[in-house]
mmCIF file of C-alpha atoms and ligand atoms in Angstrom:
data_model
loop_
_atom_site.group_PDB
_atom_site.id
_atom_site.type_symbol
_atom_site.label_atom_id
_atom_site.label_comp_id
_atom_site.label_asym_id
_atom_site.label_seq_id
_atom_site.Cartn_x
_atom_site.Cartn_y
_atom_site.Cartn_z
ATOM 1 C CA MET L 1 -15.827 -32.099 52.279
ATOM 2 C CA PRO L 2 -13.448 -34.020 49.497
ATOM 3 C CA THR L 3 -10.015 -33.902 50.287
ATOM 4 C CA PRO L 4 -7.201 -34.523 47.552
ATOM 5 C CA PRO L 5 -5.194 -37.515 47.989
ATOM 6 C CA ALA L 6 -2.058 -35.195 48.551
ATOM 7 C CA PRO L 7 -2.056 -31.398 48.638
ATOM 8 C CA ILE L 8 -2.375 -30.309 45.065
ATOM 9 C CA ALA L 9 0.157 -27.297 44.030
ATOM 10 C CA PHE L 10 -0.652 -25.586 40.862
ATOM 11 C CA VAL L 11 2.887 -25.753 39.809
ATOM 12 C CA ASP L 12 5.353 -27.804 42.024
ATOM 13 C CA LEU L 13 8.845 -26.514 41.701
ATOM 14 C CA MET L 14 9.999 -28.322 44.867
ATOM 15 C CA ALA L 15 9.213 -31.751 43.585
ATOM 16 C CA GLN L 16 11.461 -30.881 40.708
ATOM 17 C CA GLN L 17 14.311 -29.382 42.652
ATOM 18 C CA LYS L 18 14.504 -32.656 44.625
ATOM 19 C CA ARG L 19 15.171 -34.638 41.512
ATOM 20 C CA ILE L 20 17.883 -32.506 40.162
ATOM 21 C CA ARG L 21 19.108 -31.233 43.471
ATOM 22 C CA PRO L 22 22.629 -32.861 43.385
ATOM 23 C CA GLN L 23 23.521 -31.856 39.912
ATOM 24 C CA ILE L 24 22.207 -28.258 40.914
ATOM 25 C CA GLU L 25 24.545 -28.468 43.905
ATOM 26 C CA GLU L 26 27.631 -29.577 41.858
ATOM 27 C CA ARG L 27 26.806 -26.553 39.143
ATOM 28 C CA PHE L 28 27.172 -24.020 41.882
ATOM 29 C CA ILE L 29 30.214 -25.211 43.111
ATOM 30 C CA ARG L 30 31.674 -25.181 39.703
ATOM 31 C CA MET L 31 30.447 -21.659 39.424
ATOM 32 C CA LEU L 32 31.993 -20.486 42.563
ATOM 33 C CA ASP L 33 35.262 -22.097 41.648
ATOM 34 C CA HIS L 34 35.717 -20.779 38.280
ATOM 35 C CA GLY L 35 34.256 -17.206 39.186
ATOM 36 C CA ALA L 36 33.133 -16.090 35.892
ATOM 37 C CA TYR L 37 29.572 -15.143 37.209
ATOM 38 C CA ILE L 38 29.002 -13.242 34.087
ATOM 39 C CA ASN L 39 29.463 -14.577 30.406
ATOM 40 C CA GLY L 40 30.876 -17.902 32.142
ATOM 41 C CA PRO L 41 31.141 -20.977 29.782
ATOM 42 C CA GLU L 42 27.543 -22.049 31.089
ATOM 43 C CA VAL L 43 25.963 -19.186 28.778
ATOM 44 C CA ARG L 44 27.481 -20.693 25.417
ATOM 45 C CA GLU L 45 26.479 -24.204 26.699
ATOM 46 C CA LEU L 46 23.149 -23.412 27.343
ATOM 47 C CA GLU L 47 22.640 -21.545 24.087
ATOM 48 C CA GLU L 48 24.193 -24.603 22.316
ATOM 49 C CA ALA L 49 21.734 -26.832 24.135
ATOM 50 C CA LEU L 50 18.782 -24.735 23.094
ATOM 51 C CA CYS L 51 20.117 -25.144 19.508
ATOM 52 C CA ASP L 52 20.288 -28.748 19.912
ATOM 53 C CA PHE L 53 16.866 -29.072 21.469
ATOM 54 C CA THR L 54 14.904 -26.801 19.445
ATOM 55 C CA GLY L 55 16.715 -27.195 16.016
ATOM 56 C CA CYS L 56 17.218 -23.511 16.023
ATOM 57 C CA ALA L 57 20.239 -21.835 14.196
ATOM 58 C CA LYS L 58 21.595 -19.665 16.933
ATOM 59 C CA ALA L 59 20.437 -18.939 20.637
ATOM 60 C CA LEU L 60 21.065 -16.004 23.147
ATOM 61 C CA ALA L 61 20.531 -16.382 26.870
ATOM 62 C CA VAL L 62 18.714 -12.955 27.941
ATOM 63 C CA GLY L 63 17.781 -11.261 31.315
ATOM 64 C CA ASN L 64 14.154 -12.309 31.311
ATOM 65 C CA GLY L 65 11.504 -13.150 28.608
ATOM 66 C CA THR L 66 10.563 -9.460 28.132
ATOM 67 C CA ASP L 67 14.170 -8.760 27.326
ATOM 68 C CA ALA L 68 13.803 -11.518 24.976
ATOM 69 C CA LEU L 69 11.194 -9.629 23.107
ATOM 70 C CA ILE L 70 12.717 -5.943 23.433
ATOM 71 C CA ILE L 71 16.078 -6.876 22.166
ATOM 72 C CA PRO L 72 14.842 -8.313 18.799
ATOM 73 C CA ILE L 73 12.358 -5.510 18.130
ATOM 74 C CA MET L 74 15.119 -2.897 18.670
ATOM 75 C CA ALA L 75 17.541 -4.853 16.143
ATOM 76 C CA MET L 76 14.798 -4.347 13.984
ATOM 77 C CA ASP L 77 15.013 -0.660 14.173
ATOM 78 C CA VAL L 78 11.294 -0.269 14.674
ATOM 79 C CA THR L 79 10.213 3.529 14.900
ATOM 80 C CA LEU L 80 6.792 5.245 16.398
ATOM 81 C CA ASN L 81 5.248 5.097 12.940
ATOM 82 C CA ASP L 82 5.787 1.191 12.549
ATOM 83 C CA ALA L 83 2.705 -0.769 13.499
ATOM 84 C CA VAL L 84 3.501 -4.225 15.644
ATOM 85 C CA PHE L 85 0.616 -6.377 15.658
ATOM 86 C CA MET L 86 -0.103 -8.738 18.415
ATOM 87 C CA PRO L 87 -3.036 -10.488 20.206
ATOM 88 C CA ALA L 88 -5.038 -8.406 22.819
ATOM 89 C CA PHE L 89 -5.437 -11.501 24.903
ATOM 90 C CA THR L 90 -1.864 -12.183 26.315
ATOM 91 C CA TYR L 91 0.656 -11.161 28.899
ATOM 92 C CA ASN L 92 1.260 -7.565 29.488
ATOM 93 C CA ALA L 93 4.837 -8.008 28.960
ATOM 94 C CA THR L 94 4.154 -8.464 24.970
ATOM 95 C CA CYS L 95 2.730 -4.979 24.535
ATOM 96 C CA SER L 96 5.029 -3.232 27.322
ATOM 97 C CA ALA L 97 7.761 -4.625 24.961
ATOM 98 C CA VAL L 98 6.965 -3.027 21.772
ATOM 99 C CA MET L 99 6.258 0.316 23.626
ATOM 100 C CA ILE L 100 9.683 0.334 25.098
ATOM 101 C CA ALA L 101 11.547 -0.708 21.870
ATOM 102 C CA GLY L 102 9.661 2.310 20.190
ATOM 103 C CA GLY L 103 6.981 0.738 17.991
ATOM 104 C CA THR L 104 3.315 1.271 17.789
ATOM 105 C CA PRO L 105 1.134 -1.506 19.270
ATOM 106 C CA VAL L 106 -1.865 -2.786 17.281
ATOM 107 C CA PHE L 107 -4.051 -5.330 18.744
ATOM 108 C CA VAL L 108 -5.615 -8.269 16.968
ATOM 109 C CA ASP L 109 -8.381 -10.429 18.395
ATOM 110 C CA VAL L 110 -7.829 -14.104 19.162
ATOM 111 C CA LYS L 111 -9.894 -17.059 18.202
ATOM 112 C CA ALA L 112 -12.009 -18.820 20.979
ATOM 113 C CA ASN L 113 -11.009 -22.454 20.031
ATOM 114 C CA ASP L 114 -7.233 -21.917 20.537
ATOM 115 C CA PHE L 115 -6.750 -18.819 22.225
ATOM 116 C CA CYS L 116 -4.401 -17.332 19.639
ATOM 117 C CA MET L 117 -4.139 -14.519 17.296
ATOM 118 C CA ASP L 118 -7.266 -14.687 14.580
ATOM 119 C CA PRO L 119 -5.331 -14.794 11.083
ATOM 120 C CA GLU L 120 -8.500 -13.128 9.733
ATOM 121 C CA ASP L 121 -8.733 -10.336 12.171
ATOM 122 C CA LEU L 122 -5.098 -9.537 11.496
ATOM 123 C CA GLU L 123 -5.757 -8.882 8.044
ATOM 124 C CA ARG L 124 -8.357 -6.549 9.130
ATOM 125 C CA ARG L 125 -6.223 -4.640 11.403
ATOM 126 C CA ILE L 126 -3.307 -4.353 9.001
ATOM 127 C CA GLY L 127 -5.706 -2.407 6.567
ATOM 128 C CA GLU L 128 -6.940 -0.406 9.282
ATOM 129 C CA ALA L 129 -3.226 0.581 10.438
ATOM 130 C CA LYS L 130 -2.475 1.437 6.811
ATOM 131 C CA ALA L 131 -5.635 3.896 6.657
ATOM 132 C CA LYS L 132 -4.265 5.430 9.549
ATOM 133 C CA GLY L 133 -1.101 5.994 7.843
ATOM 134 C CA LEU L 134 1.040 3.426 10.122
ATOM 135 C CA ASN L 135 3.809 1.147 8.435
ATOM 136 C CA PRO L 136 3.056 -2.527 9.400
ATOM 137 C CA LYS L 137 5.984 -3.813 10.039
ATOM 138 C CA LEU L 138 6.009 -6.654 12.540
ATOM 139 C CA ILE L 139 3.583 -9.497 13.786
ATOM 140 C CA ILE L 140 4.184 -10.925 17.197
ATOM 141 C CA ALA L 141 2.440 -14.350 17.636
ATOM 142 C CA VAL L 142 2.045 -15.382 21.066
ATOM 143 C CA ASP L 143 1.649 -19.183 21.792
ATOM 144 C CA LEU L 144 -0.649 -18.841 24.713
ATOM 145 C CA PHE L 145 -0.909 -21.405 27.494
ATOM 146 C CA GLY L 146 1.685 -23.403 25.391
ATOM 147 C CA ILE L 147 -0.290 -23.668 22.200
ATOM 148 C CA PRO L 148 1.466 -22.724 18.964
ATOM 149 C CA ALA L 149 -0.256 -19.843 17.330
ATOM 150 C CA ASP L 150 -1.536 -20.456 13.901
ATOM 151 C CA TYR L 151 1.624 -19.751 12.215
ATOM 152 C CA GLU L 152 0.670 -21.304 8.322
ATOM 153 C CA ALA L 153 -2.179 -18.860 8.264
ATOM 154 C CA ILE L 154 0.091 -16.034 10.031
ATOM 155 C CA PHE L 155 2.821 -16.434 7.660
ATOM 156 C CA GLN L 156 0.447 -16.502 4.406
ATOM 157 C CA VAL L 157 -0.724 -12.865 5.863
ATOM 158 C CA ALA L 158 3.136 -11.836 6.620
ATOM 159 C CA GLU L 159 4.133 -12.781 3.206
ATOM 160 C CA LYS L 160 1.353 -10.695 1.382
ATOM 161 C CA HIS L 161 1.957 -7.748 3.319
ATOM 162 C CA GLY L 162 5.899 -7.928 3.889
ATOM 163 C CA LEU L 163 5.720 -8.049 7.390
ATOM 164 C CA TYR L 164 8.148 -9.943 9.978
ATOM 165 C CA VAL L 165 6.983 -12.715 12.115
ATOM 166 C CA MET L 166 8.280 -12.944 15.799
ATOM 167 C CA ALA L 167 6.983 -15.544 18.295
ATOM 168 C CA ASP L 168 6.428 -14.716 22.051
ATOM 169 C CA ALA L 169 6.995 -18.413 23.466
ATOM 170 C CA ALA L 170 7.039 -17.415 26.988
ATOM 171 C CA GLN L 171 4.585 -19.994 27.560
ATOM 172 C CA SER L 172 5.190 -22.612 25.038
ATOM 173 C CA PHE L 173 8.457 -23.947 25.025
ATOM 174 C CA GLY L 174 8.445 -27.624 23.915
ATOM 175 C CA CYS L 175 5.225 -26.880 21.729
ATOM 176 C CA LYS L 176 5.343 -28.146 18.109
ATOM 177 C CA LEU L 177 3.976 -26.929 14.661
ATOM 178 C CA ASN L 178 4.486 -29.736 12.073
ATOM 179 C CA ASP L 179 7.272 -31.514 14.255
ATOM 180 C CA ARG L 180 9.175 -28.243 14.672
ATOM 181 C CA TYR L 181 9.817 -26.930 18.317
ATOM 182 C CA ALA L 182 8.961 -23.532 19.267
ATOM 183 C CA GLY L 183 12.373 -21.512 18.544
ATOM 184 C CA ASN L 184 12.594 -23.082 15.120
ATOM 185 C CA ILE L 185 9.157 -22.073 13.739
ATOM 186 C CA ALA L 186 9.090 -18.302 13.441
ATOM 187 C CA PRO L 187 11.953 -16.467 12.271
ATOM 188 C CA VAL L 188 12.924 -15.233 15.703
ATOM 189 C CA THR L 189 11.150 -16.367 18.826
ATOM 190 C CA GLY L 190 11.530 -15.159 22.422
ATOM 191 C CA THR L 191 11.066 -17.308 25.830
ATOM 192 C CA SER L 192 10.787 -16.924 29.307
ATOM 193 C CA PHE L 193 12.795 -18.721 31.972
ATOM 194 C CA PHE L 194 10.403 -17.379 34.748
ATOM 195 C CA PRO L 195 10.686 -20.221 37.641
ATOM 196 C CA ALA L 196 7.134 -21.229 37.027
ATOM 197 C CA LYS L 197 7.388 -21.569 33.008
ATOM 198 C CA SER L 198 7.841 -24.995 31.831
ATOM 199 C CA LEU L 199 11.618 -24.552 31.298
ATOM 200 C CA GLY L 200 12.621 -22.053 34.245
ATOM 201 C CA CYS L 201 15.615 -21.176 36.143
ATOM 202 C CA TYR L 202 15.770 -20.250 39.821
ATOM 203 C CA GLY L 203 15.237 -16.252 39.163
ATOM 204 C CA ASP L 204 14.498 -14.568 36.153
ATOM 205 C CA GLY L 205 15.937 -15.525 32.745
ATOM 206 C CA GLY L 206 14.740 -15.802 28.805
ATOM 207 C CA ALA L 207 16.389 -16.778 25.651
ATOM 208 C CA ILE L 208 15.894 -15.444 22.076
ATOM 209 C CA MET L 209 16.042 -18.132 19.592
ATOM 210 C CA PHE L 210 16.906 -17.589 15.748
ATOM 211 C CA ARG L 211 15.693 -19.672 12.828
ATOM 212 C CA ASP L 212 16.436 -16.624 10.704
ATOM 213 C CA GLU L 213 20.296 -15.619 11.653
ATOM 214 C CA LYS L 214 19.957 -12.145 10.271
ATOM 215 C CA LEU L 215 19.020 -10.297 13.645
ATOM 216 C CA TRP L 216 21.370 -12.363 15.615
ATOM 217 C CA GLU L 217 24.739 -10.117 15.443
ATOM 218 C CA ALA L 218 22.399 -6.821 16.178
ATOM 219 C CA CYS L 219 20.971 -8.977 19.372
ATOM 220 C CA GLU L 220 23.989 -10.071 20.706
ATOM 221 C CA GLN L 221 25.373 -6.393 20.599
ATOM 222 C CA ILE L 222 22.368 -5.059 22.339
ATOM 223 C CA ARG L 223 21.807 -7.602 24.779
ATOM 224 C CA TRP L 224 25.566 -5.844 25.969
ATOM 225 C CA HIS L 225 24.995 -2.618 25.872
ATOM 226 C CA GLY L 226 25.232 -2.163 22.082
ATOM 227 C CA THR L 227 29.022 -2.875 21.810
ATOM 228 C CA ASP L 228 30.867 -4.555 19.302
ATOM 229 C CA SER L 229 32.757 -7.782 19.761
ATOM 230 C CA ALA L 230 35.617 -6.237 21.384
ATOM 231 C CA ARG L 231 33.167 -4.707 23.856
ATOM 232 C CA ARG L 232 34.904 -1.203 23.518
ATOM 233 C CA GLU L 233 32.443 0.734 21.074
ATOM 234 C CA SER L 234 28.763 0.878 21.332
ATOM 235 C CA VAL L 235 27.666 0.496 17.462
ATOM 236 C CA ARG L 236 23.714 0.842 18.638
ATOM 237 C CA PRO L 237 22.073 1.772 21.613
ATOM 238 C CA GLY L 238 21.606 -1.311 23.801
ATOM 239 C CA MET L 239 21.089 -2.422 27.391
ATOM 240 C CA ASN L 240 22.176 -5.018 29.832
ATOM 241 C CA GLY L 241 20.251 -7.808 28.602
ATOM 242 C CA ARG L 242 22.662 -10.518 29.836
ATOM 243 C CA LEU L 243 21.866 -13.732 31.570
ATOM 244 C CA ASP L 244 24.065 -14.636 34.687
ATOM 245 C CA SER L 245 26.250 -17.826 34.235
ATOM 246 C CA ILE L 246 24.484 -19.656 37.252
ATOM 247 C CA GLN L 247 21.019 -19.212 35.779
ATOM 248 C CA CYS L 248 22.281 -20.683 32.446
ATOM 249 C CA ALA L 249 23.586 -23.819 34.591
ATOM 250 C CA ILE L 250 20.269 -24.258 35.925
ATOM 251 C CA VAL L 251 18.387 -24.021 32.607
ATOM 252 C CA THR L 252 20.977 -26.296 31.007
ATOM 253 C CA GLU L 253 20.423 -28.885 33.674
ATOM 254 C CA LYS L 254 16.411 -28.629 33.674
ATOM 255 C CA LEU L 255 16.708 -29.142 29.874
ATOM 256 C CA LYS L 256 18.105 -32.606 30.417
ATOM 257 C CA ILE L 257 14.549 -33.739 32.007
ATOM 258 C CA PHE L 258 12.491 -31.290 29.944
ATOM 259 C CA GLY L 259 11.478 -34.116 27.390
ATOM 260 C CA ASP L 260 10.416 -36.122 30.082
ATOM 261 C CA GLU L 261 8.445 -33.457 31.890
ATOM 262 C CA LEU L 262 6.860 -32.592 28.683
ATOM 263 C CA ASP L 263 5.646 -36.176 28.206
ATOM 264 C CA ARG L 264 4.220 -36.034 31.618
ATOM 265 C CA ARG L 265 2.430 -32.821 31.019
ATOM 266 C CA ALA L 266 0.843 -34.028 27.586
ATOM 267 C CA GLU L 267 -0.143 -37.293 29.464
ATOM 268 C CA ILE L 268 -1.991 -35.344 32.228
ATOM 269 C CA ALA L 269 -3.289 -32.836 29.334
ATOM 270 C CA ALA L 270 -4.669 -36.027 27.337
ATOM 271 C CA ARG L 271 -6.293 -37.280 30.742
ATOM 272 C CA TYR L 272 -8.114 -33.766 31.359
ATOM 273 C CA ASN L 273 -8.953 -33.874 27.596
ATOM 274 C CA GLU L 274 -10.679 -37.214 28.064
ATOM 275 C CA ARG L 275 -12.628 -36.759 31.368
ATOM 276 C CA LEU L 276 -13.510 -33.133 30.696
ATOM 277 C CA THR L 277 -14.171 -32.400 26.912
ATOM 278 C CA GLY L 278 -17.624 -31.418 26.839
ATOM 279 C CA HIS L 279 -17.944 -29.674 30.055
ATOM 280 C CA PHE L 280 -16.046 -26.392 28.663
ATOM 281 C CA ASP L 281 -15.972 -24.289 25.426
ATOM 282 C CA PRO L 282 -15.067 -26.562 22.494
ATOM 283 C CA GLN L 283 -11.220 -26.357 21.781
ATOM 284 C CA ASP L 284 -9.448 -27.247 18.281
ATOM 285 C CA HIS L 285 -5.890 -26.488 17.689
ATOM 286 C CA GLY L 286 -6.005 -28.061 14.383
ATOM 287 C CA ALA L 287 -3.706 -30.865 12.906
ATOM 288 C CA GLY L 288 -0.030 -30.400 13.209
ATOM 289 C CA ARG L 289 -0.012 -28.051 16.257
ATOM 290 C CA GLU L 290 0.972 -29.556 19.663
ATOM 291 C CA SER L 291 0.706 -27.736 22.982
ATOM 292 C CA GLY L 292 3.792 -27.602 25.110
ATOM 293 C CA TRP L 293 0.921 -27.643 27.889
ATOM 294 C CA GLY L 294 2.118 -24.472 29.823
ATOM 295 C CA TYR L 295 -1.354 -24.523 31.098
ATOM 296 C CA TYR L 296 -4.558 -26.268 30.800
ATOM 297 C CA THR L 297 -7.052 -23.735 30.224
ATOM 298 C CA VAL L 298 -10.830 -23.844 29.761
ATOM 299 C CA ALA L 299 -13.513 -21.451 29.354
ATOM 300 C CA VAL L 300 -16.519 -21.745 31.371
ATOM 301 C CA ASP L 301 -20.008 -20.327 32.312
ATOM 302 C CA GLU L 302 -20.273 -18.967 35.926
ATOM 303 C CA ARG L 303 -16.370 -19.047 36.455
ATOM 304 C CA ASP L 304 -15.930 -17.506 39.893
ATOM 305 C CA ALA L 305 -18.493 -20.148 41.441
ATOM 306 C CA VAL L 306 -16.666 -23.144 39.884
ATOM 307 C CA MET L 307 -13.101 -21.660 40.895
ATOM 308 C CA ALA L 308 -14.489 -21.119 44.502
ATOM 309 C CA ARG L 309 -16.012 -24.349 44.629
ATOM 310 C CA MET L 310 -12.703 -26.099 43.602
ATOM 311 C CA LYS L 311 -10.832 -24.420 46.030
ATOM 312 C CA GLU L 312 -12.961 -25.383 48.805
ATOM 313 C CA ASP L 313 -12.084 -29.098 47.653
ATOM 314 C CA GLY L 314 -8.374 -28.338 47.617
ATOM 315 C CA VAL L 315 -7.693 -27.643 44.116
ATOM 316 C CA PRO L 316 -6.058 -24.376 43.154
ATOM 317 C CA THR L 317 -6.923 -22.710 39.923
ATOM 318 C CA ALA L 318 -5.684 -19.337 38.332
ATOM 319 C CA ILE L 319 -7.038 -17.091 35.705
ATOM 320 C CA TYR L 320 -4.916 -16.071 32.847
ATOM 321 C CA TYR L 321 -5.903 -13.291 31.880
ATOM 322 C CA PRO L 322 -8.991 -11.543 33.375
ATOM 323 C CA GLN L 323 -8.240 -8.409 31.518
ATOM 324 C CA PRO L 324 -7.687 -8.196 27.839
ATOM 325 C CA LEU L 325 -4.670 -5.602 27.142
ATOM 326 C CA HIS L 326 -7.025 -3.100 25.265
ATOM 327 C CA THR L 327 -8.851 -2.329 28.261
ATOM 328 C CA MET L 328 -5.645 -1.702 30.425
ATOM 329 C CA LYS L 329 -4.615 1.909 31.651
ATOM 330 C CA ALA L 330 -1.226 1.227 30.273
ATOM 331 C CA PHE L 331 -2.452 0.350 26.615
ATOM 332 C CA ASP L 332 -6.160 1.734 26.118
ATOM 333 C CA ARG L 333 -5.050 4.569 23.810
ATOM 334 C CA PHE L 334 -4.450 1.597 21.579
ATOM 335 C CA ALA L 335 -8.088 0.086 21.869
ATOM 336 C CA PRO L 336 -9.638 0.092 18.677
ATOM 337 C CA GLU L 337 -13.309 0.952 18.080
ATOM 338 C CA GLY L 338 -15.730 -1.774 18.516
ATOM 339 C CA GLY L 339 -13.083 -3.451 21.002
ATOM 340 C CA MET L 340 -12.015 -7.085 20.754
ATOM 341 C CA PRO L 341 -15.345 -8.937 20.957
ATOM 342 C CA VAL L 342 -13.647 -12.637 21.787
ATOM 343 C CA SER L 343 -10.764 -11.451 23.776
ATOM 344 C CA GLU L 344 -13.412 -9.355 26.113
ATOM 345 C CA ARG L 345 -15.380 -12.602 26.321
ATOM 346 C CA LEU L 346 -12.469 -15.031 27.235
ATOM 347 C CA SER L 347 -11.252 -12.807 29.742
ATOM 348 C CA GLY L 348 -14.671 -13.328 31.584
ATOM 349 C CA ARG L 349 -14.541 -17.023 31.170
ATOM 350 C CA VAL L 350 -11.321 -18.696 31.479
ATOM 351 C CA MET L 351 -9.490 -20.492 34.274
ATOM 352 C CA SER L 352 -6.465 -22.790 34.277
ATOM 353 C CA LEU L 353 -6.219 -26.121 36.139
ATOM 354 C CA PRO L 354 -3.123 -27.335 38.134
ATOM 355 C CA LEU L 355 -0.675 -28.498 35.306
ATOM 356 C CA HIS L 356 2.857 -29.677 36.185
ATOM 357 C CA PRO L 357 4.859 -33.152 35.787
ATOM 358 C CA TYR L 358 4.904 -33.905 39.479
ATOM 359 C CA LEU L 359 1.010 -34.417 39.604
ATOM 360 C CA SER L 360 0.212 -38.162 40.477
ATOM 361 C CA ASP L 361 -2.412 -40.069 38.880
ATOM 362 C CA ASP L 362 -4.765 -39.925 41.785
ATOM 363 C CA GLN L 363 -4.203 -35.917 41.907
ATOM 364 C CA VAL L 364 -5.276 -35.840 38.093
ATOM 365 C CA GLU L 365 -8.450 -37.793 38.662
ATOM 366 C CA TYR L 366 -9.382 -35.829 41.887
ATOM 367 C CA VAL L 367 -8.667 -32.499 40.112
ATOM 368 C CA CYS L 368 -11.149 -33.812 37.322
ATOM 369 C CA ASP L 369 -13.624 -35.279 39.810
ATOM 370 C CA ARG L 370 -13.937 -31.878 41.405
ATOM 371 C CA PHE L 371 -14.010 -29.925 38.314
ATOM 372 C CA LEU L 372 -16.940 -31.939 36.996
ATOM 373 C CA ALA L 373 -18.389 -31.671 40.549
ATOM 374 C CA ALA L 374 -18.056 -27.664 40.400
ATOM 375 C CA VAL L 375 -19.256 -27.429 36.828
ATOM 376 C CA GLU L 376 -22.112 -29.680 37.435
ATOM 377 C CA ARG L 377 -22.999 -27.902 40.866
ATOM 378 C CA LYS L 378 -23.589 -31.093 42.721
ATOM 379 C CA ASN L 379 -21.341 -32.737 45.282
ATOM 380 C CA ALA L 380 -19.865 -35.821 43.515
HETATM 381 C C1 PLP S 16 3.098 -14.485 26.731
HETATM 382 C C2 PLP S 16 4.286 -13.953 27.835
HETATM 383 N N1 PLP S 16 4.935 -12.931 27.153
HETATM 384 C C3 PLP S 16 6.237 -12.301 27.857
HETATM 385 C C4 PLP S 16 6.333 -12.608 29.389
HETATM 386 C C5 PLP S 16 7.637 -11.879 29.835
HETATM 387 O O1 PLP S 16 8.481 -12.746 30.797
HETATM 388 P P1 PLP S 16 9.219 -12.617 31.849
HETATM 389 O O2 PLP S 16 8.306 -12.437 32.981
HETATM 390 O O3 PLP S 16 10.253 -13.703 32.091
HETATM 391 O O4 PLP S 16 9.890 -11.105 31.290
HETATM 392 C C6 PLP S 16 5.441 -13.589 29.880
HETATM 393 C C7 PLP S 16 5.640 -13.802 31.110
HETATM 394 O O5 PLP S 16 4.675 -14.376 31.814
HETATM 395 C C8 PLP S 16 4.489 -14.155 29.283
HETATM 396 O O6 PLP S 16 3.541 -15.185 29.659
#
């Protein structure tokens, strides 16, 4: 049986930790010395670093990627009569965030060639929502697997119907549209620092990034129980949405090596493209849309057999996502008649290959060999 040149991890956080361990230890000591576990200087430091990296006007560090969606939606004062459009093929948190913030989710199908919201279907769903008496208010575009959504087309639809656009960039920190980074593409962007994300902390974390500063003040208040700047009076309903000082320090240190890691992710993805294109359903992100390569995801026939064969050969793979949201118990009351055909088809075909900056060239070639062997059902 073939064996990898060295054990392959789907995501290797230990290799990264080794690289930055002295800096992280130094940060822990500094934090213990100043003792400001909450709202320490690291919070502002991270927020400024996020602005510097992405080009966004302002940033707020928050407790996790779900809060990074809930808080801006709350700041928009959405009500149950407001329709919030989102792809049916995404992580469940996108839909839960809308429901927690008090809006009504409306699912939109995705396109098979980029896994992201289909702007034509969006137009159709806006019409349906209006016909049902809902008030179309917000579009949440998800950059699935790191691929920036088709914002140019989505912005046009939004402008035509007077809707606000927010990005769920939980999987796409580092992606670009026409040379603008996620965080500085949509008016407001939420991202996640869950440890396995491309930019993660050592626990839960997230950030809201503002290209449009309009919602910043309300979000800043909501993050701290809805209080004014003196933290005395609640001026709106809020929550504990803060991110700990130590997590902010960790993300700040990781951001310093992020550009280098992103280059390596892109290099590996380019090699996968070179060797594997033609052996999975065709993909096309279109010009100007550069993935942050959160995941390398392909759609194949007989996925379970392909994954089982790769597992035997020591290559871990994963399915994101085996079920579209409109078929889940928590959300199926929002399922449209006729379903979401592309999302349903993708759920039965997608699989993700290992992709992290610490894969060696030999490991990358091995993944390619074993994928091709598994797909072609022969032992290479
Ligand atoms: C697309 C998407 N949105 C939101 C989230 C929520 O992020 P968190 O787990 O940090 O709350 C995730 C996390 O996996 C995600 O993938």
